[in-house]
Amino acid sequence: MRRAVWALVAVLALAGCEGGKDSQSVTNQQRYVAGDGTSQVFEAGQRKKAPTVSGTLLDGAKYALPAGRVTVINFWASWCAPCRTEADDLEEVYQASKAKGVDFLGIDFRDGQDAARSFAEGRMTYPSLFDPAGKVALSFRDVPPNTIPATIILDKQGRVAAVIRKPVGRGELQKLVDPIAAEQ
């Protein structure tokens, strides 16, 4: 019986971070509810103001989200296999979009600081908050990033323009970011 339990835990750990609708996964003793893989894009008139986003970066510096800029916020953790998969795509979209006034911010949660720093090193050049308790994610009450990974795009007015509750690829993310960045 005990072997069967450990075998089940091992299978779930190898399954990564993404699961079916309302499925539970266990990876490195991290528990979460995986989403259904949907994305939501909100028309300008339907967008709600995002909460204040601030905290301590992985390098220890203080950070507050700047106003008046499109910002892509990605929730990740070092133990999340799909987070590793999407990291290169996120970095590519960041490099392609920063000249258009688009900022990126990673938010590492449910993680250890050393593991998070190792994960980010060489993968991302944009800043990442260290938020082990998940306080930033919890502050997004209207559109919770209740999966890992999850990505939220804020418009220039600081409103939630899109929520992606699955790993995101370069093509999909770029198609969402470009029109939001072009808005007046």
mmCIF file with all atom_site columns, C-alpha atoms in Angstrom, residues 21 49 54 64 82 90-91 110 115 126 130 135 141 147 158 160 163 168 172-173 178-179:
data_model
loop_
_atom_site.group_PDB
_atom_site.id
_atom_site.type_symbol
_atom_site.label_atom_id
_atom_site.label_alt_id
_atom_site.label_comp_id
_atom_site.label_asym_id
_atom_site.label_entity_id
_atom_site.label_seq_id
_atom_site.pdbx_PDB_ins_code
_atom_site.Cartn_x
_atom_site.Cartn_y
_atom_site.Cartn_z
_atom_site.occupancy
_atom_site.B_iso_or_equiv
_atom_site.pdbx_formal_charge
_atom_site.auth_seq_id
_atom_site.auth_comp_id
_atom_site.auth_asym_id
_atom_site.auth_atom_id
_atom_site.pdbx_PDB_model_num
ATOM 1  C CA . LYS A 1 21  ? -10.094 21.500 -14.992 1.00 0.00 ? 21  LYS A CA 1
ATOM 2  C CA . LYS A 1 49  ? -8.285  48.196 -11.970 1.00 0.00 ? 49  LYS A CA 1
ATOM 3  C CA . SER A 1 54  ? 4.989   45.962 -5.035  1.00 0.00 ? 54  SER A CA 1
ATOM 4  C CA . ALA A 1 64  ? 6.716   49.072 -7.211  1.00 0.00 ? 64  ALA A CA 1
ATOM 5  C CA . PRO A 1 82  ? 5.663   24.356 -17.511 1.00 0.00 ? 82  PRO A CA 1
ATOM 6  C CA . LEU A 1 90  ? 8.392   35.129 -22.171 1.00 0.00 ? 90  LEU A CA 1
ATOM 7  C CA . GLU A 1 91  ? 11.930  36.482 -22.456 1.00 0.00 ? 91  GLU A CA 1
ATOM 8  C CA . ARG A 1 110 ? 5.572   29.165 -3.055  1.00 0.00 ? 110 ARG A CA 1
ATOM 9  C CA . ALA A 1 115 ? 15.904  28.044 -5.972  1.00 0.00 ? 115 ALA A CA 1
ATOM 10 C CA . TYR A 1 126 ? 13.158  41.371 -16.451 1.00 0.00 ? 126 TYR A CA 1
ATOM 11 C CA . PHE A 1 130 ? 10.008  37.083 -4.431  1.00 0.00 ? 130 PHE A CA 1
ATOM 12 C CA . LYS A 1 135 ? 0.269   37.747 -1.361  1.00 0.00 ? 135 LYS A CA 1
ATOM 13 C CA . ARG A 1 141 ? -9.333  39.074 -6.387  1.00 0.00 ? 141 ARG A CA 1
ATOM 14 C CA . THR A 1 147 ? -2.846  28.412 -11.745 1.00 0.00 ? 147 THR A CA 1
ATOM 15 C CA . GLY A 1 158 ? -3.305  49.751 -14.808 1.00 0.00 ? 158 GLY A CA 1
ATOM 16 C CA . VAL A 1 160 ? -6.443  43.937 -16.256 1.00 0.00 ? 160 VAL A CA 1
ATOM 17 C CA . VAL A 1 163 ? -5.488  36.691 -18.021 1.00 0.00 ? 163 VAL A CA 1
ATOM 18 C CA . VAL A 1 168 ? 1.904   30.708 -22.777 1.00 0.00 ? 168 VAL A CA 1
ATOM 19 C CA . GLU A 1 172 ? -0.007  33.710 -28.361 1.00 0.00 ? 172 GLU A CA 1
ATOM 20 C CA . LEU A 1 173 ? 1.529   36.214 -25.934 1.00 0.00 ? 173 LEU A CA 1
ATOM 21 C CA . ASP A 1 178 ? 0.809   44.123 -29.330 1.00 0.00 ? 178 ASP A CA 1
ATOM 22 C CA . PRO A 1 179 ? -2.773  45.478 -29.527 1.00 0.00 ? 179 PRO A CA 1
#
